[in-house]
XYZ file of C-alpha atoms in Angstrom:
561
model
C 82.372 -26.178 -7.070
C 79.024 -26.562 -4.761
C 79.773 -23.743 -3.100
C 80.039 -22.057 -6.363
C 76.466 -22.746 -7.708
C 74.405 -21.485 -4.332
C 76.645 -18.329 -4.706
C 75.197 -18.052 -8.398
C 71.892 -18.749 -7.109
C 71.978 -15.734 -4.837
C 73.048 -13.472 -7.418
C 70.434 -14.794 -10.143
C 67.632 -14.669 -7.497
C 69.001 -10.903 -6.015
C 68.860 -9.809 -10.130
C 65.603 -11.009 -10.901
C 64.271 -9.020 -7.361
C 65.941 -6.116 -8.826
C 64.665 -6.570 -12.093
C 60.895 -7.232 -10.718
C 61.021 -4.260 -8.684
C 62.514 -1.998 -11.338
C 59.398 -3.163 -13.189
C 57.197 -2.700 -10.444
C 58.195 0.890 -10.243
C 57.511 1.407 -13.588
C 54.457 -0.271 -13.815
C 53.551 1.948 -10.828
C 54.953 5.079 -12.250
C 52.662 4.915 -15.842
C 49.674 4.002 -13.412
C 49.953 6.959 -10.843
C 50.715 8.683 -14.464
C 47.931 7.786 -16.810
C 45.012 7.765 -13.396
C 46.170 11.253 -13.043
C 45.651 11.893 -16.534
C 42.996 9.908 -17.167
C 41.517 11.359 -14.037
C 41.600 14.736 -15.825
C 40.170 13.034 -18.745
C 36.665 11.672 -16.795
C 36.646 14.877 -14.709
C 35.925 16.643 -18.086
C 33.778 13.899 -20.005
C 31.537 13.096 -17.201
C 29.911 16.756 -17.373
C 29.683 16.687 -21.199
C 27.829 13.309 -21.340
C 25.378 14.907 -18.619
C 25.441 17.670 -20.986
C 24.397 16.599 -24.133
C 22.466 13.733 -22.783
C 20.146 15.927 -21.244
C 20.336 18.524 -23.842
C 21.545 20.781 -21.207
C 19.044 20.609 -19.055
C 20.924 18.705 -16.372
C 24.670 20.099 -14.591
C 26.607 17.421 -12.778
C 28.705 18.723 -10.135
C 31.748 17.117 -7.634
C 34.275 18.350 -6.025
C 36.989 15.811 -7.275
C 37.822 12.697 -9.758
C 39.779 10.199 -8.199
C 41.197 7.021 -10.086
C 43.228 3.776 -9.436
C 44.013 1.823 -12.405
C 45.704 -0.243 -10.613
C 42.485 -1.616 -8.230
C 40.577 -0.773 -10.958
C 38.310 1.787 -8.381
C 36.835 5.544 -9.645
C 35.490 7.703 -7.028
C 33.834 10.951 -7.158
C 33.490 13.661 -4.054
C 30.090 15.775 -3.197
C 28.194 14.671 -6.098
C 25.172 16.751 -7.635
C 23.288 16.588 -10.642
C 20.944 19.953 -10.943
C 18.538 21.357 -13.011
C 19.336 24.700 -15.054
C 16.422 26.514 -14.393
C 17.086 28.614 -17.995
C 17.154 25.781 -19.875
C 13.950 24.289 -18.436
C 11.813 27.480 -19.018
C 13.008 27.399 -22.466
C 11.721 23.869 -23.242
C 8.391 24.327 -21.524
C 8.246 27.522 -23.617
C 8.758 25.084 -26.970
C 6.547 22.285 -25.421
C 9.350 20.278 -24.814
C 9.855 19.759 -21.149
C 9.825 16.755 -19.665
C 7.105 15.424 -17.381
C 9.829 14.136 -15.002
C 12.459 15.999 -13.373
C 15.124 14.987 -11.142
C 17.625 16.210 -8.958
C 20.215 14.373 -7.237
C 23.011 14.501 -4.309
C 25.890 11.835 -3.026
C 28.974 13.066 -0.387
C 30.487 10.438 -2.185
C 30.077 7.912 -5.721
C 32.548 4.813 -5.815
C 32.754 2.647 -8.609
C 34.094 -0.937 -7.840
C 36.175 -3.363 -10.251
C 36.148 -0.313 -13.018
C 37.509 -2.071 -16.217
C 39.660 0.993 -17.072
C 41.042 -0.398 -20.186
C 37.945 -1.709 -21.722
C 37.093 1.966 -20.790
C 39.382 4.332 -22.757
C 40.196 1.596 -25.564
C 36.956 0.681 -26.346
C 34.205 2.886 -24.864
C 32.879 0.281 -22.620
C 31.657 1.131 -19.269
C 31.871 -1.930 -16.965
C 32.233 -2.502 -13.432
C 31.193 -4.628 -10.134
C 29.381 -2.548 -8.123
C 28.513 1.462 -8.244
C 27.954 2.683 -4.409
C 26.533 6.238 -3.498
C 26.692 7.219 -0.178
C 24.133 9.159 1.745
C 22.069 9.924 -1.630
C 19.440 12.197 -1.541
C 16.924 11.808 -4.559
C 14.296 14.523 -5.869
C 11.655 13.533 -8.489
C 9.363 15.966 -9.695
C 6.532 14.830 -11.984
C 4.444 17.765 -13.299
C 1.286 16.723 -15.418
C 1.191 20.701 -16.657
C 4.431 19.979 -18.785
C 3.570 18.983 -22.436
C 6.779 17.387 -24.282
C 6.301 16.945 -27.953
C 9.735 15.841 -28.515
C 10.401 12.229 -29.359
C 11.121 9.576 -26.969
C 15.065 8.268 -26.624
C 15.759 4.959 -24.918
C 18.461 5.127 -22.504
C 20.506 3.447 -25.150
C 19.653 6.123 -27.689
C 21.109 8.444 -24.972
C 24.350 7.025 -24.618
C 25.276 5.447 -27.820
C 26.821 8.798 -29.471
C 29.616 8.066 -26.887
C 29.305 4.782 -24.944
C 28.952 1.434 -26.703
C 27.525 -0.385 -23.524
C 27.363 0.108 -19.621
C 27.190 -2.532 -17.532
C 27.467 -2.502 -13.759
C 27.091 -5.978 -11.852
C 25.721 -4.672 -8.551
C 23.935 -0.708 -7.718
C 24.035 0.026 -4.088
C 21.616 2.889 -2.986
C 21.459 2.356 1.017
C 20.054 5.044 3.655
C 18.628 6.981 0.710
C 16.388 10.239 1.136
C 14.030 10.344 -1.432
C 11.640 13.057 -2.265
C 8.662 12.562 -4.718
C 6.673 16.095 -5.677
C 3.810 16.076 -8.146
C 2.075 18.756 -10.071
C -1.466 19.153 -10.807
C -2.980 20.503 -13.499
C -4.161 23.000 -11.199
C -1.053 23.820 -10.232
C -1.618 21.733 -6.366
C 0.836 20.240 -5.082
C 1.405 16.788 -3.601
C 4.513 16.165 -1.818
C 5.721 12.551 -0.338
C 8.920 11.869 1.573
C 11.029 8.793 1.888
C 13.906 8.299 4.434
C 16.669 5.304 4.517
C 15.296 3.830 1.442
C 17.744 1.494 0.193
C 17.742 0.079 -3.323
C 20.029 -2.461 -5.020
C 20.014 -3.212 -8.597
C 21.547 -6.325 -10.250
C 22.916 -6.966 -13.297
C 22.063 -2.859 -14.438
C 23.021 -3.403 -18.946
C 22.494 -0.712 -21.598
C 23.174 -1.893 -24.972
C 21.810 -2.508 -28.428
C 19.592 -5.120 -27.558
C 19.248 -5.240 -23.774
C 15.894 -3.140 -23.888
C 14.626 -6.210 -25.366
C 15.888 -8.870 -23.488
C 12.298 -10.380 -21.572
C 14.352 -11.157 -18.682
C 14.964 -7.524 -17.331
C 12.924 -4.921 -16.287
C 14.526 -1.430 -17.063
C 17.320 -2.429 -18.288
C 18.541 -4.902 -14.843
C 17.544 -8.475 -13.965
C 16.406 -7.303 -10.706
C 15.500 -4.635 -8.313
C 15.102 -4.704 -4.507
C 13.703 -2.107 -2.400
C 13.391 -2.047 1.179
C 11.842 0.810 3.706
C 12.237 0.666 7.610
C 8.453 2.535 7.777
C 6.993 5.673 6.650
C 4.567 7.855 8.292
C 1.953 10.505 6.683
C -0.864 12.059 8.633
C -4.116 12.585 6.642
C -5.147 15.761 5.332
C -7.656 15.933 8.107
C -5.045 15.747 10.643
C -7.539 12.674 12.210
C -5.162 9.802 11.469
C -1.494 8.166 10.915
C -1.142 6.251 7.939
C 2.225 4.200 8.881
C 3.818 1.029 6.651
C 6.413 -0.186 8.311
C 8.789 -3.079 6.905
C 8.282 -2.341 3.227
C 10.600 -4.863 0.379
C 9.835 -5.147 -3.107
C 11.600 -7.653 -5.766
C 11.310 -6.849 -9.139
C 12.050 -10.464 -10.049
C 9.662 -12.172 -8.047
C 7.197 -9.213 -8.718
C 6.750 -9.311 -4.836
C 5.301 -6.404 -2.737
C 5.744 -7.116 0.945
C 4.479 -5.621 3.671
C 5.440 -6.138 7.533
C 2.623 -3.890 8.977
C -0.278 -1.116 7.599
C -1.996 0.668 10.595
C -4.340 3.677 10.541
C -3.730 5.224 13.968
C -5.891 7.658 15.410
C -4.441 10.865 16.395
C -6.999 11.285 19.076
C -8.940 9.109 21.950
C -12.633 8.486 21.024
C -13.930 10.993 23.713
C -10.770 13.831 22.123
C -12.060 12.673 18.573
C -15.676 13.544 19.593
C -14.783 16.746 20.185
C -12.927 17.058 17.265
C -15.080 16.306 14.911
C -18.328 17.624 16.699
C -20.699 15.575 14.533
C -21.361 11.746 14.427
C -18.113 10.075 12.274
C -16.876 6.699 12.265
C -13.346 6.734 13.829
C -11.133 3.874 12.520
C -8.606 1.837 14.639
C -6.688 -0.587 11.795
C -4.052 -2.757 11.826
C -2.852 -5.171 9.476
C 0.334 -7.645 9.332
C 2.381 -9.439 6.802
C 0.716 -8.202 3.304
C 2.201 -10.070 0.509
C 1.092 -8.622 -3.006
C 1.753 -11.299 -5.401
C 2.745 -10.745 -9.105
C 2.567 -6.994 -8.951
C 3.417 -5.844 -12.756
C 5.855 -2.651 -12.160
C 5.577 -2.379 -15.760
C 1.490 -1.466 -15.937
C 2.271 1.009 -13.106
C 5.476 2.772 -14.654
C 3.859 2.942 -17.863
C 0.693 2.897 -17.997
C -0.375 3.929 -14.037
C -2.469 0.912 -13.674
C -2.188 -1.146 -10.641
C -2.165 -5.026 -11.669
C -1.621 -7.787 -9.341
C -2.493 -11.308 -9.186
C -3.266 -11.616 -5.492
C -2.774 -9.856 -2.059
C -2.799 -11.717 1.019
C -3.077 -10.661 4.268
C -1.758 -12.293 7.669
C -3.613 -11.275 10.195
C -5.474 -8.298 11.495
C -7.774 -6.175 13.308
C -10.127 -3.126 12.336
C -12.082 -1.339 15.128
C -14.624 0.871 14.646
C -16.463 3.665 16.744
C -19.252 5.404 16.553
C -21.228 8.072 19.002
C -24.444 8.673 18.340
C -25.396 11.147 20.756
C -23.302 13.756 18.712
C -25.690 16.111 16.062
C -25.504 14.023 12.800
C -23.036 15.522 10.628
C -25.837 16.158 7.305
C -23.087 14.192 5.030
C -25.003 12.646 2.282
C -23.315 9.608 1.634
C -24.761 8.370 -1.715
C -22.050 7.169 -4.016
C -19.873 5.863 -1.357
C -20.532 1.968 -1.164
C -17.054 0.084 -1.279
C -17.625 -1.149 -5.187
C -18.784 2.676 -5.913
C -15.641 4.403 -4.163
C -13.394 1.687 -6.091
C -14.616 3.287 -9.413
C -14.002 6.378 -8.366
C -10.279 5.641 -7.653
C -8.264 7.760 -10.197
C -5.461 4.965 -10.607
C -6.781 2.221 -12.583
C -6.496 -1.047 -10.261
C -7.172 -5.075 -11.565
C -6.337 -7.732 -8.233
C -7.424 -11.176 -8.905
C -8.350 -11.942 -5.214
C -7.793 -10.325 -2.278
C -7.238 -13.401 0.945
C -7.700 -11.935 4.564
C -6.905 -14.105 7.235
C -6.999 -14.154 11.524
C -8.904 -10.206 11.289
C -10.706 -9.543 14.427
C -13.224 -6.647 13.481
C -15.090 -4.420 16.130
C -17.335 -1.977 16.129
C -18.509 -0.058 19.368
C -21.736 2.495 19.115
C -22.649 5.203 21.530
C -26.228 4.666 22.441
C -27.478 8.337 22.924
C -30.333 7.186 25.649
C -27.840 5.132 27.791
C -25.114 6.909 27.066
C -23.541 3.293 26.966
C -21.726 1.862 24.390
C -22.425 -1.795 23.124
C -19.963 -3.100 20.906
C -20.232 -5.821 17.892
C -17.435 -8.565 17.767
C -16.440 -10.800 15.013
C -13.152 -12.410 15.483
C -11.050 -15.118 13.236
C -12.556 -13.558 10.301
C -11.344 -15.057 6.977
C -12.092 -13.599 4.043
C -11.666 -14.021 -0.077
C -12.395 -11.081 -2.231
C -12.346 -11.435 -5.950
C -12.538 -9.311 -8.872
C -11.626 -6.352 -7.499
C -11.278 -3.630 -10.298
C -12.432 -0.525 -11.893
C -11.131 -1.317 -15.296
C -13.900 -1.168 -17.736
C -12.147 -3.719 -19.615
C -12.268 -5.956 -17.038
C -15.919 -4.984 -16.346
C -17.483 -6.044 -19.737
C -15.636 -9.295 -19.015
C -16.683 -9.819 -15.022
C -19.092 -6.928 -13.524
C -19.458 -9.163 -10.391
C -16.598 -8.491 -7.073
C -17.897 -11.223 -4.842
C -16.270 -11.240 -1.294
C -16.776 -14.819 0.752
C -16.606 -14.300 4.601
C -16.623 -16.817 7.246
C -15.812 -16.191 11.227
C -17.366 -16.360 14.777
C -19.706 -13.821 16.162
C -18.951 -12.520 19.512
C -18.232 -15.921 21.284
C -20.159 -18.738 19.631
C -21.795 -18.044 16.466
C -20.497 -19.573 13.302
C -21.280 -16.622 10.639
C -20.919 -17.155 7.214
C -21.491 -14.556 4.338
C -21.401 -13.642 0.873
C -21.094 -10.016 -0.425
C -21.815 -9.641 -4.606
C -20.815 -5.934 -5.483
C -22.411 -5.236 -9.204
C -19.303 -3.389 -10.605
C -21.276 -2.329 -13.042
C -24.768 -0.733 -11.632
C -25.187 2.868 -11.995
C -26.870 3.036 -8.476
C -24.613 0.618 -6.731
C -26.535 -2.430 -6.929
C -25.544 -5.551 -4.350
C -26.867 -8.955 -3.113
C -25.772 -10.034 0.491
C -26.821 -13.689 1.768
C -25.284 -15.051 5.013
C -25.783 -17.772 7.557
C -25.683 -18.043 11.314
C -25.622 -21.005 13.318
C -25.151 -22.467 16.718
C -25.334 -19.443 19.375
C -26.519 -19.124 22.499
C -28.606 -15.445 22.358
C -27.354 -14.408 25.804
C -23.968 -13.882 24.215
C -26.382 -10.897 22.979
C -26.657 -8.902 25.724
C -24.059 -6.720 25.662
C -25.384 -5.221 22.300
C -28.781 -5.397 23.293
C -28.427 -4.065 26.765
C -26.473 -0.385 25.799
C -28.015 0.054 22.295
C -31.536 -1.018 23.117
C -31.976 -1.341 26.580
C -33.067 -4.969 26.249
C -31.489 -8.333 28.246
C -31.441 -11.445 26.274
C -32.175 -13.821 29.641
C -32.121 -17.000 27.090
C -31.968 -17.559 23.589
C -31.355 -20.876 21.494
C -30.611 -19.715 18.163
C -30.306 -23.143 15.964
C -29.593 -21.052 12.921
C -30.523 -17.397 11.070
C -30.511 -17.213 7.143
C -30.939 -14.218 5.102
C -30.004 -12.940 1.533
C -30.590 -9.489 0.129
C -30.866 -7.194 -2.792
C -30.416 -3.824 -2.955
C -28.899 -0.507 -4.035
C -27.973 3.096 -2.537
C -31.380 3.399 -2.268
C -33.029 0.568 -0.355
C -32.829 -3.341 0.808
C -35.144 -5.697 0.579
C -34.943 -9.529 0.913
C -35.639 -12.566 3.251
C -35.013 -13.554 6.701
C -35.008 -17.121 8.457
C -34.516 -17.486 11.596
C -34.892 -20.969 13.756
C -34.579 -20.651 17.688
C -36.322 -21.675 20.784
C -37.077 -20.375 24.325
C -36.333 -16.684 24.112
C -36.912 -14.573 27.126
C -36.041 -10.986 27.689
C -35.997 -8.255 30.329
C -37.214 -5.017 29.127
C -35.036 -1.538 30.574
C -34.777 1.491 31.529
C -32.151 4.496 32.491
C -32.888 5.914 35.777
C -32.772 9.549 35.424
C -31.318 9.707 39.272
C -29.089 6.906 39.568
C -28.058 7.052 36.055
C -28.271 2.882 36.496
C -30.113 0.637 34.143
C -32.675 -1.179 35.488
C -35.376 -3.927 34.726
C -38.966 -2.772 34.027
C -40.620 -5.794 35.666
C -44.424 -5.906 34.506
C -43.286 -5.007 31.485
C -40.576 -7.256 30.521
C -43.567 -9.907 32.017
C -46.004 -8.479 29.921
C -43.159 -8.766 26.922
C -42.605 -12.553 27.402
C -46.232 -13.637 27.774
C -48.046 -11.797 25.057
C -45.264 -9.441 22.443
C -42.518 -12.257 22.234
C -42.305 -15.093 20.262
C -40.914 -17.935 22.278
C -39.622 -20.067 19.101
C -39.512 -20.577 15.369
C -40.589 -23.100 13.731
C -44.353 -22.552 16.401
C -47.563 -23.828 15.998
C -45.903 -26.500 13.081
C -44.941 -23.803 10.816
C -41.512 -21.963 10.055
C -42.145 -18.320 9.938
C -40.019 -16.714 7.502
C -39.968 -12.669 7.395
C -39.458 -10.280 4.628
C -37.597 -7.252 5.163
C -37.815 -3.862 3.176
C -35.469 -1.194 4.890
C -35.028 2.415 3.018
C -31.781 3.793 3.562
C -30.958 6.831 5.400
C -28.851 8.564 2.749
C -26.512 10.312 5.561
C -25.806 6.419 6.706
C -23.009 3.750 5.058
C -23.970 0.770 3.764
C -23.226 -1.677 6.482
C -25.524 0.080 8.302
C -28.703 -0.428 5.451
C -27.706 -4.171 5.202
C -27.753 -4.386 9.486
C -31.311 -2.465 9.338
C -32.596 -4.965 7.050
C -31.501 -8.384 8.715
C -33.070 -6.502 11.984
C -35.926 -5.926 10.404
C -36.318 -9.481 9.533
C -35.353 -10.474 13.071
C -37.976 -8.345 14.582
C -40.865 -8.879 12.343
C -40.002 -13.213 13.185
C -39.349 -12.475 17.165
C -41.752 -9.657 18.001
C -45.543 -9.945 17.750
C -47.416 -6.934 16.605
C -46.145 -3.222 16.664
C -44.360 -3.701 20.249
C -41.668 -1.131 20.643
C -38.650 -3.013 21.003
C-alpha cells in the first residue's frame, strides 16, 4: 500500500508536466501566432497614424515590425520619418506650412514592457522605456513659412485613434542632431550637435495631461547632456567651445562644465590677420550654473528668463597692439548695456554672480614696442538686472554690476558699474575705490606704455565716481599717497634698450611731481573731463578719465608725462 501511493504520485506529477507543457505550447503557439499577425497589423497602422497625423506631410519608413507578446517588446529596423516634398509645396502654396520641420533616422526603435493587450483591446499605448539607437535628428525652422491653419495639441493629434500614450522612460543616447533656420531673407543658419543624449521621464498624452502643472511638454522631466560642441566665428578669429553641457527640465537647471573663446591665432599671427588695431580675446570660464531657466518663455515665446547664473571661476585676457593703423571702426552704440538691447532674443536674468576671474589685459606700446599688461585677479563680481525687456525697463532701467578684487599684487579695488538701461545715448555712472598699494607694483604698466618707473609710491587710497555717456566722462578723483618718485625714459634708437633720462627724471621729482596728497594741509581733489574717441570702447573712456584725475593730482603744471 505505501508503495502504491509514491507510484500515484509519479504519475499525477508526470500528468500535470504533460498537461503544463501541452499548455505551454499552446500558449506559445497563439503568441508566435497573434505577434505575427499583430505584427502585420502595426506594420500597417504605424504609417497611417504618421499619415493622417501629419496630414501627409510626413512618411515613416522601416525595414521591419518585430513583436513579442510574450516579453511584451516591439522593435522596428532602419527607421525614417521624411518629408514629402509635394505635399509641403502645396501647404506653403495655401499658407499652411508649418514653421517647423523635422526629419528623423534610427538603425533601430525598441519599445520595452509594451502592454500589448491594453494595446489592441483598448487603444492604449503604454510601455517602460522607448530606446532609439544611433538617432539622427533634423529640425528645420523657417520664419518665411506662414501657417494659418489652427493649432492641434499633441492630444488633438492622436485622439482620432489613440486614447492615451504613455511611456515611463525615452532614451535618446549618442544622438546627431541638426538645427537649420531660415531667414526671412532666405540666409541660412546652420548648427550641429553630436552624441547628444536625451532622456525623458514619465512622457503622457491624454485628455488632461497638457494641463497637469507638474510637466513640461507633456513629461515630468527632461535631461539633456552634451560632451562639448565647437563653432568657429564667422570671422574665422575664434573657437567658441562648451564643453560638459546638462540641462534638467525639473530643476530648470542649465549647467555648464566649461565656455572658452579660443583664439585661432597667436597675438603676433592675429596682428597680421587683422592688420588694424583689434582687441583679441583669450576667455575661459568654469562651472556655469543657470538657475531657474524657464524652457517654457524660450519654446514659446523666445525669451530667455532665468533667475540667476553663477559662475565658478575664470579668466578673460585681453590684447591689444597699438602700433597697428587704427582700424576707423566707429564704435558708438556698442557699450555693454547698449549691445544688450540690441540682442534680438529677448533676455530677463535676475543677477549674474562671477567668482575667482582673473582678468588681463596686455597693450602694445607703439614707442617701446613693449607691452605692459594690467592685472586684476580674484575678481568677484554681482551683476543685476540684466535685460532688454522693455517691460522690465519701465519697472528697473538701472543694471548695476558690484566688483571687488586685487590689482596687480596688492591693491584692494572695489567698484560699482550703473548701466542706464534706458538712456538713448548710453548713459552710465562708475565709482570705485582703491586702497593699500605700494605704487612700484606700477611699473610694469608704466615702464612699456609710458616710459615712466614708479621708484616709490605709498598709495593710502584712490576714490573716484563718474558720469557719462557715448559721448564723454566727467567726474571726480581722490587720491591720498605719499613719497612718490619716478625715473623718466627713453628708447635708445641703437640699443633698442630703455634707459633712464637722469636730469630729467631729477628735474621731474624736484619741481613737476607732487610728492604727496593731502600737502601743504589740504587734500587736493581733481576733476576729470575726458571726450571719448568714438573709434575707442568704453573701458577705455572710463580708464582716460580716472588718469586724467590721477595726473591733474600727481603732476604739476602741463609736464608731459
Amino acid at each position: 500500500m505505501f508503495m502504491q501511493q509514491p507510484s500515484n504520485l509519479k504519475k499525477y506529477i508526470k500528468r500535470t508536466l504533460i498537461i503544463i507543457g501541452m499548455l505551454a505550447l499552446i500558449m506559445a503557439g497563439v503568441a508566435l501566432y497573434l505577434s505575427q499577425r499583430w505584427s502585420n497589423t502595426l506594420r500597417s497602422q504605424l504609417k497611417e497614424y504618421v499619415t493622417e497625423m501629419s496630414d501627409s506631410l510626413y512618411t515613416l519608413r522601416y525595414d521591419g515590425v518585430h513583436l513579442n507578446i510574450l516579453s511584451g517588446s516591439l522593435t522596428l529596423d532602419s527607421v525614417s520619418l521624411v518629408r514629402d516634398t509635394a505635399v509641403y509645396q502645396r501647404l506653403q502654396a495655401t499658407r499652411k506650412a508649418p514653421t517647423l520641420l523635422y526629419a528623423f533616422s534610427a538603425d533601430r526603435v525598441a519599445l520595452r514592457y509594451f502592454k500589448v493587450w491594453r494595446y489592441f483591446f483598448r487603444k492604449e499605448v503604454s510601455a517602460g522605456t522607448l530606446v532609439l539607437q544611433n538617432p539622427s535628428i533634423v529640425l528645420e525652422q523657417n520664419t518665411r513659412n506662414v501657417d494659418t491653419s489652427k493649432h492641434r495639441s499633441a492630444y488633438e493629434h492622436l485622439s482620432s485613434r489613440i486614447r492615451s500614450l504613455h511611456i515611463g522612460t525615452l532614451l535618446l543616447d549618442s544622438s546627431n542632431l541638426k538645427y537649420t533656420y531660415i531667414k526671412k531673407d532666405s540666409g541660412l543658419v546652420v548648427r550641429q550637435l553630436h552624441n547628444l543624449s536625451i532622456h525623458v521621464k514619465d512622457l503622457l498624452i491624454d485628455s488632461v495631461a497638457m494641463e497637469d502643472p507638474s510637466r513640461f511638454l507633456y513629461a515630468r522631466n527632461y535631461q539633456l547632456y552634451l560632451r562639448d560642441y565647437r563653432y568657429r566665428t564667422p570671422d574665422s578669429l575664434y573657437w567658441m567651445i562648451v564643453r560638459d553641457v546638462s540641462y534638467d527640465a525639473a530643476e530648470r537647471s542649465l549647467r555648464v562644465g566649461q565656455f572658452s573663446a579660443e583664439p585661432r591665432y597667436s597675438p603676433a599671427d592675429f596682428d597680421k590677420k587683422v592688420k588694424v588695431q583689434r582687441d583679441r580675446f583669450d576667455v575661459e570660464l568654469n562651472t556655469i550654473v543657470v538657475n531657474e531657466l524657464q524652457p517654457d518663455s524660450l519654446l514659446q515665446k523666445q525669451q530667455i528668463r532665468a533667475r540667476k547664473v553663477d559662475i565658478g571661476s575664470g579668466t578673460f585676457n585681453i590684447y591689444h597692439n597699438r602700433s597697428l593703423p587704427m582700424s576707423g571702426e566707429v564704435k558708438t552704440g556698442q557699450y555693454p548695456h547698449q549691445l544688450l538691447q540690441k540682442l534680438a532674443l529677448p533676455v530677463m536674468v535676475d543677477s549674474l554672480i562671477g567668482n575667482r576671474v582673473d582678468i588681463s589685459y596686455t597693450e602694445i606700446n607703439p614707442k617701446s614696442q613693449e607691452a605692459g599688461t594690467l592685472h586684476f585677479k580674484q575678481v568677484h563680481g554681482v551683476f543685476r538686472n540684466i535685460t532688454n525687456m522693455k517691460a522690465m525697463i519701465a519697472k528697473n532701467s538701472h543694471c548695476i554690476a558690484d566688483m571687488d578684487g586685487v590689482f596687480m599684487k596688492s591693491g584692494k579695488l572695489q567698484a560699482r558699474f550703473d548701466f542706464f538701461l534706458d538712456h538713448p545715448r548710453g548713459g552710465f555712472a562708475v565709482s570705485g575705490q582703491l586702497k593699500d598699494m605700494d605704487g612700484r607694483e606700477l611699473t610694469p604698466i608704466t615702464r612699456p606704455l609710458g616710459l615712466v618707473d614708479i621708484r616709490s609710491a605709498n598709495i593710502k587710497e584712490v576714490s573716484f565716481h563718474m558720469q557719462g555717456d557715448e559721448k564723454d566722462a566727467s567726474g571726480e578723483v581722490k587720491m591720498i599717497y605719499d613719497n612718490l618718485r619716478i625715473s623718466i625714459l627713453k628708447k635708445d634708437n641703437d640699443s633698442r634698450e630703455i634707459k633712464r633720462k637722469g636730469l630729467l627724471s631729477l628735474f621731474a621729482n624736484a619741481i613737476a611731481i607732487n610728492n604727496s596728497n593731502p600737502r601743504d594741509g589740504k587734500l587736493h581733489v581733481a576733476h576729470p573731463h575726458f571726450t571719448r574717441d568714438p573709434r575707442k570702447s568704453f573701458f577705455n573712456l572710463v580708464w582716460k578719465t580716472l588718469f586724467t584725475g590721477v595726473k591733474e593730482i600727481a603732476i604739476s603744471g602741463g609736464f608731459p608725462i
